[in-house]
Coordinates of C-alpha atoms in Angstrom, one line a residue:
Chain I
M212 CA 107.7 79.7 113.5
F213 CA 107.2 82.4 115.9
G214 CA 109.8 85.3 115.3
F215 CA 110.0 84.7 111.6
G216 CA 107.8 87.6 110.9
L217 CA 110.1 89.7 112.8
L218 CA 113.1 88.9 110.9
K219 CA 111.3 89.4 107.6
A220 CA 110.1 92.8 108.7
L221 CA 114.0 93.3 109.8
W222 CA 115.1 92.4 106.4
V223 CA 112.9 95.0 104.8
T224 CA 114.3 97.8 106.8
I225 CA 117.9 96.7 106.1
K226 CA 117.0 96.6 102.1
N227 CA 115.9 100.0 102.5
F228 CA 118.9 101.3 104.5
I229 CA 121.3 100.0 102.0
L230 CA 119.8 100.2 98.5
P231 CA 120.5 103.6 97.0
S232 CA 117.4 103.3 94.7
R233 CA 115.2 103.4 97.9
F234 CA 116.7 106.8 99.1
N235 CA 114.6 109.3 99.3
A236 CA 115.8 112.3 101.3
Y237 CA 115.6 115.5 99.3
Q238 CA 117.4 118.4 101.0
Y239 CA 115.9 121.9 100.5
P240 CA 117.9 123.1 97.6
D241 CA 118.8 126.8 98.6
R242 CA 120.6 125.9 101.8
K243 CA 124.4 126.4 103.0
L244 CA 126.3 123.4 102.3
D245 CA 128.3 121.5 104.9
P246 CA 131.8 119.7 103.9
V247 CA 130.2 116.3 104.0
S248 CA 127.2 117.5 101.7
L249 CA 129.7 119.3 99.5
A250 CA 131.7 116.3 99.0
Q251 CA 128.5 114.3 98.4
K252 CA 127.5 116.8 95.6
E253 CA 131.0 116.7 93.9
Q254 CA 130.7 112.8 94.1
K255 CA 133.9 112.4 96.0
N256 CA 135.1 110.6 99.1
F257 CA 135.0 112.9 102.1
F258 CA 138.4 112.4 103.1
L259 CA 140.0 112.6 99.9
F260 CA 137.9 115.8 99.2
I261 CA 139.3 117.4 102.4
L262 CA 143.0 116.4 101.3
Q263 CA 142.3 117.8 97.6
S264 CA 140.6 120.8 98.1
P265 CA 141.0 122.4 101.7
I266 CA 140.1 125.7 100.6
K267 CA 136.5 124.7 99.7
V268 CA 136.1 122.7 103.1
L269 CA 137.0 126.0 105.0
K270 CA 134.7 128.1 103.0
S271 CA 131.8 125.6 103.4
L272 CA 132.4 125.8 107.2
M273 CA 132.2 129.4 107.1
G274 CA 128.8 129.3 105.4
L275 CA 130.1 130.8 102.1
I276 CA 129.0 127.8 99.7
S277 CA 125.3 127.3 99.0
N278 CA 123.3 125.2 96.6
K279 CA 121.9 127.1 93.7
E280 CA 119.5 124.4 92.5
Y281 CA 115.7 125.2 92.2
V282 CA 113.1 123.1 93.8
P283 CA 111.6 121.1 90.9
R284 CA 108.1 122.1 90.1
N285 CA 105.9 121.1 87.3
P286 CA 104.8 123.9 84.7
R287 CA 101.4 123.9 85.7
F288 CA 102.3 124.5 89.3
R289 CA 99.6 127.1 90.7
G290 CA 102.1 129.6 92.8
Q291 CA 102.3 132.9 94.2
D292 CA 102.8 136.2 92.6
F293 CA 100.3 136.3 89.9
K294 CA 101.6 137.3 86.4
W295 CA 99.4 140.1 84.9
Y296 CA 99.8 141.8 81.5
I297 CA 98.4 145.4 81.7
E298 CA 98.4 145.6 77.8
R299 CA 96.0 142.6 77.6
C300 CA 93.7 143.6 80.4
T301 CA 90.4 145.2 79.7
G302 CA 89.2 145.6 83.2
C303 CA 86.3 143.6 82.7
A304 CA 86.6 142.3 86.1
S305 CA 85.8 138.6 85.3
C306 CA 88.2 137.3 87.7
A307 CA 87.0 139.6 90.6
K308 CA 83.5 138.0 89.8
Y309 CA 84.7 134.5 89.6
C310 CA 86.9 134.6 92.8
P311 CA 85.4 132.4 95.7
L312 CA 86.5 134.7 98.2
G313 CA 86.3 138.1 96.5
I314 CA 89.8 139.2 97.3
I315 CA 90.6 141.0 93.9
E316 CA 89.6 144.6 93.7
I317 CA 89.6 146.4 90.3
Q318 CA 88.8 150.0 89.7
T319 CA 88.7 151.3 86.3
S320 CA 88.4 154.9 84.8
S321 CA 87.6 156.2 81.4
S322 CA 90.5 157.3 79.4
H323 CA 88.2 159.0 76.8
D324 CA 90.4 157.3 74.3
R325 CA 88.3 155.7 71.4
V326 CA 89.5 152.5 70.0
T327 CA 87.8 150.2 67.5
E328 CA 85.6 148.3 69.9
G329 CA 84.7 151.1 72.2
E330 CA 86.3 153.2 75.0
K331 CA 89.6 152.1 76.4
Y332 CA 89.6 152.2 80.5
N333 CA 92.5 152.9 82.9
I334 CA 93.2 150.5 85.4
D335 CA 93.7 152.2 88.6
V336 CA 93.5 149.6 91.2
F337 CA 94.3 146.0 90.8
D338 CA 94.5 144.5 94.3
I339 CA 95.0 140.9 94.9
D340 CA 95.0 139.9 98.7
I341 CA 97.5 136.9 98.7
G342 CA 97.1 136.6 102.4
R343 CA 93.6 135.3 101.8
C344 CA 94.2 133.7 98.4
M345 CA 93.8 129.8 98.3
F346 CA 95.4 129.4 94.8
C347 CA 92.4 127.8 93.2
G348 CA 93.2 129.5 89.7
L349 CA 89.4 130.2 89.0
C350 CA 90.3 133.8 88.3
V351 CA 92.8 132.6 85.5
E352 CA 90.2 130.4 84.3
A353 CA 87.8 133.1 83.9
C354 CA 90.0 135.7 82.1
P355 CA 88.8 135.8 78.7
Y356 CA 92.0 137.7 77.2
D357 CA 94.5 135.8 78.9
A358 CA 95.8 138.8 80.8
L359 CA 96.0 137.1 84.2
H360 CA 98.2 134.1 84.9
M361 CA 99.2 132.0 87.9
G362 CA 103.0 132.4 89.0
S363 CA 105.0 129.8 90.2
G364 CA 106.8 130.9 93.2
F365 CA 106.3 129.8 96.8
E366 CA 108.8 131.6 98.9
E367 CA 106.9 134.7 99.7
A368 CA 107.2 135.1 103.3
T369 CA 106.7 138.6 104.6
Y370 CA 106.9 140.3 108.0
S371 CA 103.3 141.9 107.8
R372 CA 100.0 140.8 106.4
N373 CA 99.9 144.3 104.7
N374 CA 103.0 143.3 102.5
L375 CA 100.8 140.4 101.1
I376 CA 98.5 142.7 99.3
I377 CA 99.9 142.8 95.8
N378 CA 98.8 146.1 93.7
V379 CA 99.2 147.3 90.1
E380 CA 103.0 148.4 90.6
T381 CA 104.0 145.0 91.9
L382 CA 102.1 143.2 89.2
K383 CA 103.7 145.5 86.6
S384 CA 107.1 145.0 87.7
A385 CA 107.0 141.4 88.2
P386 CA 109.0 139.1 86.0
K387 CA 106.5 137.7 83.3
K388 CA 107.2 134.0 83.8
P389 CA 103.5 132.5 83.7
S390 CA 102.6 129.0 85.0
T391 CA 101.1 126.9 82.2
W392 CA 97.9 126.1 84.3
F393 CA 94.8 126.7 82.1
R394 CA 96.9 127.8 79.6
P395 CA 97.1 125.2 76.7
Q396 CA 98.7 127.6 74.3
L397 CA 101.9 127.8 76.5
E398 CA 101.8 124.1 77.1
A399 CA 102.0 123.4 73.4
Q400 CA 105.4 125.3 73.2
G401 CA 106.5 123.2 76.1
Y402 CA 107.0 126.5 78.0
N403 CA 108.5 125.9 81.6
P404 CA 108.4 128.9 83.9
Q405 CA 111.5 127.7 86.0
K406 CA 113.8 127.4 83.2
D407 CA 112.7 129.7 80.1
K408 CA 112.8 133.2 79.5
E409 CA 110.0 135.7 80.2
V410 CA 107.0 135.8 77.9
P411 CA 106.1 139.3 76.5
W412 CA 102.5 140.2 76.3
N413 CA 102.0 139.8 72.7
E414 CA 103.4 136.2 72.7
V415 CA 101.0 134.8 75.3
G416 CA 98.3 133.8 73.1
R417 CA 94.5 132.9 73.8
H418 CA 93.4 129.7 75.3
V419 CA 89.9 130.3 74.0
T420 CA 88.6 132.3 71.2
L421 CA 84.7 132.7 71.2
N422 CA 82.3 134.1 69.0
K423 CA 79.5 136.5 70.2
T424 CA 76.9 133.8 71.2
E425 CA 79.5 131.7 72.9
Q426 CA 80.6 134.9 74.9
G427 CA 77.1 135.3 75.9
N428 CA 76.7 131.9 77.2
R429 CA 80.0 131.8 78.9
W430 CA 78.7 133.2 82.0
I431 CA 74.9 132.2 82.0
R432 CA 73.5 130.1 79.6
K433 CA 70.6 131.7 77.5
S434 CA 68.6 128.9 75.9
Chain C
M243 CA 86.4 96.3 153.7
P244 CA 86.5 97.0 149.8
I245 CA 88.7 99.9 148.8
K246 CA 86.7 102.7 147.4
T247 CA 87.6 103.7 143.8
E248 CA 86.5 106.5 141.7
P249 CA 86.9 106.4 137.8
T250 CA 89.7 108.6 136.5
I251 CA 88.7 111.1 133.7
I252 CA 91.5 111.6 131.1
N253 CA 91.3 114.1 128.4
L254 CA 92.9 112.6 125.2
G255 CA 93.4 115.6 123.0
P256 CA 92.4 118.0 121.3
Q257 CA 96.1 118.5 120.8
H258 CA 97.4 114.9 120.8
P259 CA 99.5 113.1 118.1
S260 CA 97.3 110.1 117.8
T261 CA 93.7 111.8 117.5
H262 CA 94.5 112.7 113.9
G263 CA 93.8 116.5 114.1
V264 CA 92.0 118.5 116.7
F265 CA 89.8 115.8 118.4
R266 CA 89.1 115.4 121.9
L267 CA 88.2 112.3 123.8
R268 CA 86.9 112.4 127.3
V269 CA 87.8 108.9 128.7
S270 CA 86.8 107.5 132.2
F271 CA 89.3 105.0 133.3
D272 CA 88.8 102.2 135.8
G273 CA 92.6 101.3 136.5
E274 CA 93.6 100.8 132.8
K275 CA 90.1 100.0 131.4
V276 CA 87.9 102.2 129.6
I277 CA 84.4 102.4 131.1
N278 CA 82.9 105.4 129.2
V279 CA 84.0 107.5 126.3
E280 CA 82.7 110.9 125.1
P281 CA 83.7 112.4 122.1
V282 CA 84.0 116.3 121.8
F283 CA 84.5 117.7 118.3
G284 CA 84.0 121.0 116.4
Y285 CA 87.5 122.4 117.0
L286 CA 87.9 122.5 113.2
H287 CA 84.4 123.8 112.2
R288 CA 84.6 126.1 109.3
G289 CA 81.0 126.3 108.5
T290 CA 81.6 124.8 104.9
E291 CA 77.9 124.1 104.3
K292 CA 76.9 127.7 105.2
L293 CA 79.6 129.0 103.2
A294 CA 78.4 127.0 100.3
E295 CA 75.0 128.8 100.3
E296 CA 76.8 131.9 99.1
R297 CA 78.9 130.8 96.5
T298 CA 78.2 129.6 93.0
F299 CA 78.2 126.1 91.9
T300 CA 81.4 126.1 90.5
Q301 CA 83.1 127.9 93.3
I302 CA 82.1 125.3 95.9
V303 CA 84.4 122.9 94.3
T304 CA 87.4 124.8 96.2
L305 CA 85.6 124.4 99.4
T306 CA 85.1 120.5 99.0
D307 CA 89.1 120.3 98.9
R308 CA 89.3 121.2 102.4
L309 CA 86.9 118.7 103.7
D310 CA 88.9 115.6 103.8
Y311 CA 92.2 117.0 103.0
E312 CA 93.8 113.7 102.5
S313 CA 91.4 112.7 99.6
S314 CA 90.4 116.0 97.9
M315 CA 90.1 114.3 94.5
T316 CA 87.3 112.2 95.7
N317 CA 85.6 115.2 97.4
N318 CA 85.6 117.1 94.3
L319 CA 84.0 114.0 92.6
A320 CA 81.4 113.5 95.0
Y321 CA 80.1 117.4 94.8
V322 CA 80.5 117.4 91.0
E323 CA 78.5 114.3 90.7
A324 CA 75.5 115.8 92.8
V325 CA 75.5 119.2 90.9
E326 CA 75.4 117.3 87.3
L327 CA 72.6 115.0 88.6
L328 CA 70.8 118.3 89.7
A329 CA 71.5 120.4 86.6
N330 CA 71.0 117.3 84.2
V331 CA 74.6 117.8 82.7
S332 CA 76.3 115.0 80.8
V333 CA 80.1 114.4 81.0
P334 CA 82.2 113.3 78.1
E335 CA 83.6 109.8 78.1
R336 CA 87.5 110.8 78.6
A337 CA 86.6 113.2 81.5
Q338 CA 84.8 110.1 83.2
Y339 CA 87.8 107.9 82.8
L340 CA 90.1 110.7 84.0
R341 CA 87.8 111.0 87.2
V342 CA 87.9 107.4 87.9
L343 CA 91.8 107.4 87.5
V344 CA 92.4 110.4 89.6
S345 CA 90.0 109.1 92.5
E346 CA 91.8 105.7 92.4
L347 CA 95.2 107.3 92.7
Q348 CA 93.7 109.3 95.6
R349 CA 92.4 106.0 97.2
I350 CA 96.0 104.9 97.0
A351 CA 97.3 107.9 98.5
S352 CA 94.9 107.9 101.4
H353 CA 95.2 104.3 102.3
L354 CA 98.9 104.6 102.3
I355 CA 98.7 107.5 104.8
F356 CA 96.3 105.3 106.8
T357 CA 98.9 102.4 107.0
G358 CA 101.6 104.8 108.0
F359 CA 99.8 106.3 110.9
F360 CA 98.3 103.0 111.9
L361 CA 101.7 101.5 112.5
Q362 CA 102.8 104.9 114.0
E363 CA 100.0 104.3 116.9
L364 CA 101.5 100.7 117.3
G365 CA 104.7 102.4 118.2
V366 CA 106.6 102.0 115.0
F367 CA 108.0 105.5 115.2
G368 CA 108.4 107.1 111.7
T369 CA 110.2 104.3 109.7
L370 CA 107.1 102.9 108.1
L371 CA 105.5 106.4 108.0
M372 CA 108.3 107.5 105.8
Y373 CA 108.3 104.6 103.5
C374 CA 104.4 105.2 102.9
F375 CA 104.9 109.1 102.5
R376 CA 107.8 108.4 100.0
E377 CA 105.2 106.5 97.7
R378 CA 102.5 109.0 98.5
E379 CA 104.8 111.8 97.2
N380 CA 104.8 110.2 93.8
V381 CA 101.1 110.4 93.7
L382 CA 101.0 113.9 94.6
D383 CA 103.7 114.9 91.9
L384 CA 101.3 113.2 89.3
F385 CA 98.4 115.3 90.7
E386 CA 100.7 118.5 90.6
M387 CA 101.5 117.7 86.9
L388 CA 97.9 117.3 86.1
C389 CA 96.3 120.4 88.2
G390 CA 99.2 122.3 89.5
A391 CA 98.5 121.7 93.1
R392 CA 99.2 118.5 95.4
I393 CA 96.6 118.7 98.1
T394 CA 94.0 121.4 97.3
V395 CA 93.6 120.2 93.8
S396 CA 90.2 121.8 92.7
Y397 CA 90.8 119.4 89.6
M398 CA 86.8 118.9 88.7
R399 CA 84.2 121.0 87.3
P400 CA 80.7 120.5 86.8
G401 CA 80.5 118.9 83.3
G402 CA 84.1 117.5 83.2
V403 CA 87.7 118.5 84.5
T404 CA 89.5 121.3 84.1
Q405 CA 92.8 120.1 82.2
D406 CA 93.8 117.1 80.2
A407 CA 96.8 115.0 81.3
P408 CA 99.9 116.1 79.8
P409 CA 102.0 113.6 78.0
E410 CA 104.7 113.0 80.8
F411 CA 101.7 112.2 83.2
W412 CA 101.0 108.9 81.5
K413 CA 104.9 108.2 81.6
N414 CA 105.2 108.8 85.3
L415 CA 101.9 107.0 85.9
D416 CA 103.3 103.6 84.2
D417 CA 106.6 104.1 86.4
L418 CA 104.3 104.5 89.7
L419 CA 102.3 101.5 88.7
N420 CA 105.4 99.3 88.2
K421 CA 107.0 100.4 91.5
L422 CA 103.8 100.4 93.6
P423 CA 103.3 96.4 93.9
Q424 CA 107.1 96.0 95.2
L425 CA 106.3 98.8 97.9
L426 CA 103.0 96.8 98.8
D427 CA 105.0 93.5 99.1
D428 CA 107.4 95.4 101.3
L429 CA 104.6 96.7 103.5
E430 CA 102.9 93.3 103.8
N431 CA 106.4 91.5 104.8
L432 CA 106.7 94.3 107.4
I433 CA 103.5 94.1 109.0
T434 CA 101.2 91.2 107.9
D435 CA 103.3 88.5 109.5
N436 CA 104.9 90.8 112.2
E437 CA 104.1 89.0 115.7
I438 CA 104.0 92.3 117.6
V439 CA 101.6 93.7 115.1
L440 CA 99.4 90.6 115.3
A441 CA 99.6 90.7 119.0
R442 CA 98.4 94.3 119.2
T443 CA 95.8 94.3 116.6
K444 CA 94.3 90.6 116.3
N445 CA 91.0 90.3 118.0
I446 CA 91.2 93.8 119.2
G447 CA 88.1 96.1 118.7
I448 CA 85.9 93.6 117.1
L449 CA 82.9 95.1 115.1
S450 CA 80.1 92.7 114.6
P451 CA 78.4 92.9 111.1
Q452 CA 75.2 93.6 112.6
K453 CA 76.3 96.4 114.9
A454 CA 78.1 97.9 111.8
I455 CA 74.9 98.0 109.6
D456 CA 73.0 99.3 112.7
S457 CA 75.4 102.2 112.9
S458 CA 75.3 102.8 109.3
V459 CA 79.2 102.4 109.0
T460 CA 80.4 102.5 105.6
G461 CA 83.7 102.0 103.7
P462 CA 86.7 99.8 104.5
I463 CA 85.6 99.3 108.2
L464 CA 82.1 97.9 107.2
R465 CA 83.9 95.6 104.8
A466 CA 86.5 94.6 107.2
S467 CA 83.3 93.2 109.1
G468 CA 82.5 91.0 106.3
I469 CA 79.9 92.9 104.5
E470 CA 80.3 93.2 100.7
W471 CA 79.2 96.8 100.1
D472 CA 80.8 99.1 97.7
I473 CA 79.0 101.9 95.9
R474 CA 81.3 101.5 93.0
K475 CA 79.7 98.2 92.6
A476 CA 76.3 98.6 94.0
N477 CA 75.6 101.9 92.2
P478 CA 78.4 102.5 89.7
Y479 CA 79.0 106.1 88.9
E480 CA 81.1 107.5 86.1
A481 CA 83.0 104.7 84.3
Y482 CA 83.1 102.1 87.2
D483 CA 80.4 99.8 85.6
K484 CA 83.0 99.2 83.0
M485 CA 85.6 98.1 85.4
D486 CA 86.4 94.8 86.7
F487 CA 87.3 94.6 90.2
N488 CA 86.8 92.7 93.5
I489 CA 85.6 94.0 96.8
P490 CA 88.0 92.9 99.5
T491 CA 86.4 91.8 102.7
G492 CA 87.6 90.7 106.2
S493 CA 86.4 88.0 108.1
N494 CA 86.8 89.0 111.8
G495 CA 86.1 92.8 111.9
D496 CA 89.2 93.7 114.2
C497 CA 91.7 96.1 113.6
F498 CA 94.0 94.0 111.7
D499 CA 91.2 93.2 109.0
R500 CA 90.6 96.9 109.1
Y501 CA 94.6 97.4 107.8
L502 CA 94.3 94.2 105.6
V503 CA 91.2 95.4 103.7
R504 CA 92.8 98.8 103.0
I505 CA 96.2 97.1 101.7
K506 CA 94.0 94.8 99.5
E507 CA 92.1 97.9 98.1
I508 CA 95.2 99.6 97.1
R509 CA 95.8 96.6 94.9
E510 CA 92.7 96.7 93.3
S511 CA 93.0 100.3 92.8
I512 CA 96.2 99.5 90.7
N513 CA 94.1 96.9 88.9
I514 CA 91.5 99.7 88.1
I515 CA 94.0 102.2 86.8
K516 CA 95.6 99.8 84.6
Q517 CA 92.1 99.0 82.9
C518 CA 91.6 103.0 82.9
I519 CA 94.7 103.5 80.9
K520 CA 93.8 100.4 78.6
S521 CA 90.3 101.7 77.9
I522 CA 90.5 105.5 78.1
P523 CA 89.6 107.2 74.6
K524 CA 92.7 108.5 73.3
K525 CA 91.2 111.9 72.0
G526 CA 88.0 113.8 73.0
P527 CA 86.7 116.7 75.0
I528 CA 87.2 116.7 78.6
K529 CA 84.5 119.2 79.4
N530 CA 80.9 119.7 78.6
S531 CA 81.3 123.2 76.7
E532 CA 77.6 123.9 77.6
V533 CA 78.3 124.6 81.3
P534 CA 78.4 128.2 81.9
F535 CA 80.5 129.6 84.7
F536 CA 77.2 130.7 86.8
L537 CA 75.2 127.3 86.6
R538 CA 71.4 127.8 87.4
P539 CA 70.0 124.4 88.0
E540 CA 66.2 124.1 88.1
S541 CA 64.5 124.1 91.6
G542 CA 64.8 120.7 93.1
E543 CA 66.7 118.5 95.4
V544 CA 69.0 115.7 94.7
Y545 CA 71.4 113.3 97.1
S546 CA 74.1 111.6 95.4
S547 CA 77.0 109.5 96.9
I548 CA 80.3 108.1 96.0
E549 CA 82.9 105.6 97.7
S550 CA 85.4 108.0 99.1
P551 CA 88.6 106.1 100.6
R552 CA 86.8 106.5 104.1
G553 CA 83.3 105.3 102.9
E554 CA 80.0 106.8 101.6
L555 CA 80.6 110.6 100.9
G556 CA 77.2 112.1 99.8
F557 CA 76.2 115.6 98.9
Y558 CA 72.5 116.7 99.3
L559 CA 72.0 119.7 97.3
V560 CA 68.7 121.9 97.0
S561 CA 68.4 124.3 94.3
D562 CA 66.2 127.3 94.2
G563 CA 66.8 128.2 90.5
G564 CA 69.5 130.6 91.6
I565 CA 73.4 130.8 91.1
A566 CA 74.1 129.2 94.5
P567 CA 72.4 126.2 96.2
Y568 CA 69.9 126.8 98.7
R569 CA 71.1 124.2 101.0
C570 CA 74.3 122.0 100.7
K571 CA 74.3 119.2 103.4
I572 CA 77.4 116.9 103.3
R573 CA 77.2 113.3 104.6
S574 CA 80.7 112.8 105.6
P575 CA 81.9 109.2 106.1
S576 CA 84.2 109.9 109.0
F577 CA 81.7 111.5 111.2
I578 CA 79.2 108.7 110.7
N579 CA 81.8 106.2 111.3
L580 CA 82.8 107.8 114.7
T581 CA 79.2 106.6 116.0
V582 CA 80.9 103.2 116.5
L583 CA 83.6 104.7 118.7
K584 CA 81.9 104.3 122.1
P585 CA 80.6 100.6 121.7
L586 CA 84.1 99.7 120.1
L587 CA 86.3 101.2 122.9
I588 CA 84.3 100.4 126.1
G589 CA 86.1 97.3 127.9
W590 CA 89.6 97.6 126.2
K591 CA 92.7 98.9 127.8
M592 CA 94.2 102.3 127.4
S593 CA 96.7 101.2 124.7
D594 CA 94.2 99.6 122.7
L595 CA 92.1 102.8 122.7
V596 CA 94.7 104.4 120.4
V597 CA 95.1 101.5 118.2
I598 CA 91.2 101.4 117.6
F599 CA 90.7 104.8 117.2
G600 CA 93.3 104.8 114.6
S601 CA 91.9 101.7 112.7
L602 CA 88.7 103.9 112.1
A603 CA 90.9 106.3 110.2
V604 CA 88.8 109.6 110.9
N605 CA 89.8 112.7 109.2
M606 CA 88.8 115.9 111.3
G607 CA 88.5 118.2 108.6
E608 CA 85.6 116.0 107.3
V609 CA 84.0 115.3 110.9
D610 CA 83.8 119.1 111.7
R611 CA 83.5 120.3 108.2

């Protein structure tokens, strides 16, 4: 029958309009709430809500009430603001060698400080140009001592491109909440960078512990 | 005395909502009839092939994400397959199954985008696109769980995959597989019998099987013309030889068939994923540990191709024994599929032009590379 297909299609749209299980409009969480969405959030009828708590309605009209939830992300999310532990970094520049764009700059100087395995190096410059970074995570994969980790932030807009270059000071002072991407030892603990506390440098662990031949074969296979 | 008329030349694009990216069509119209078409592209050229020549074999994986940004997993797979053939690297079995699984998930996501935008071009503004995007979001969430990114995944490496799936991945995958058939039924109820859609797409832009073969068209467009050709069956890679699935084909080769083949392919993909979940080895390595960061394949050349959601995606790699390929040529399906655009469009009306172009589902990131 002509027109039956149209009615069938309309039935689908009506179903999607009515059934709550099909709703899928997520608002950006960190926004100012208007009275209607505030009533929705408190799961009350809007008109009852106005009568019951007029002060809240007034506040939300003035833009004083905001939603404090975070955008749900998975623990492996590769995000901005790298997490770097200076105590673990040896300045080997594996990350800089492995970066496809060459945006990591490392300069080290000798500290004349003898430790068991050799000389200790001071890391003078550790610049990551986040403005060109594509967050592939290869640097994190290459780090043999788990000093560099991905972060999990994404709201890092700045007014100037120069502010996107993160240096040693920024890396040092950043909150140490590493993403669990390529860090199975953190994943095994069930660590979630959005919810859990900071991880100190001595609790991060190693994703791989290699012997001497394996270390040699890590970059170029010698057979 | 006849009235003297001149053809009108109209530029469709580069910035036009229905050209799927920065693509320009110089169309000559006689009234409303298309008499000549001249595609102009290169607006999104990033020089991927040249950039690949100065990056190591592992670093190029990140470049392949950006070719066809709607199906980065299959791009990764196509490239990694070529490198493994070149360097003679074996892949653990669990990694093979994971690769099949993610590339089928990517096929679902890509075909859902196609369906949404195809209907957008017919004038169904927004509604259906949002339904499709809603479900695609679930697939992208799975990717984020697996590899930390939604679009630019960089999931595969020569010799395996980066990381094993977390336990919650399998639970969410089951949820998605239970939910998807219902959405597909919804889509079919909305589109397949809809009289307006049928009037706009049936018998429009017919591509004959002979013409399709002559222009070396691949993928769903070829199958819509009635030719049963799928690299997953013809030359099985990874674990596809252990999978049992059909190749859906069309009968007419018109725009409607190109849509229908894709919807049927989503159903087949769900079938393949279910088989994957059943037969994937429960434990085992996911990466060949002998592959170093700087892979140095022996000098030689290799061509390897896979069935991406848009057709045959192939990589031709030449190695001179160094850490970077000497030459990396990409055979992108969208670019080759564009060759039939001119014979398909000539003779049709202006409003059919948008529909026919949309049914080819080209991706400009892949055309321009």
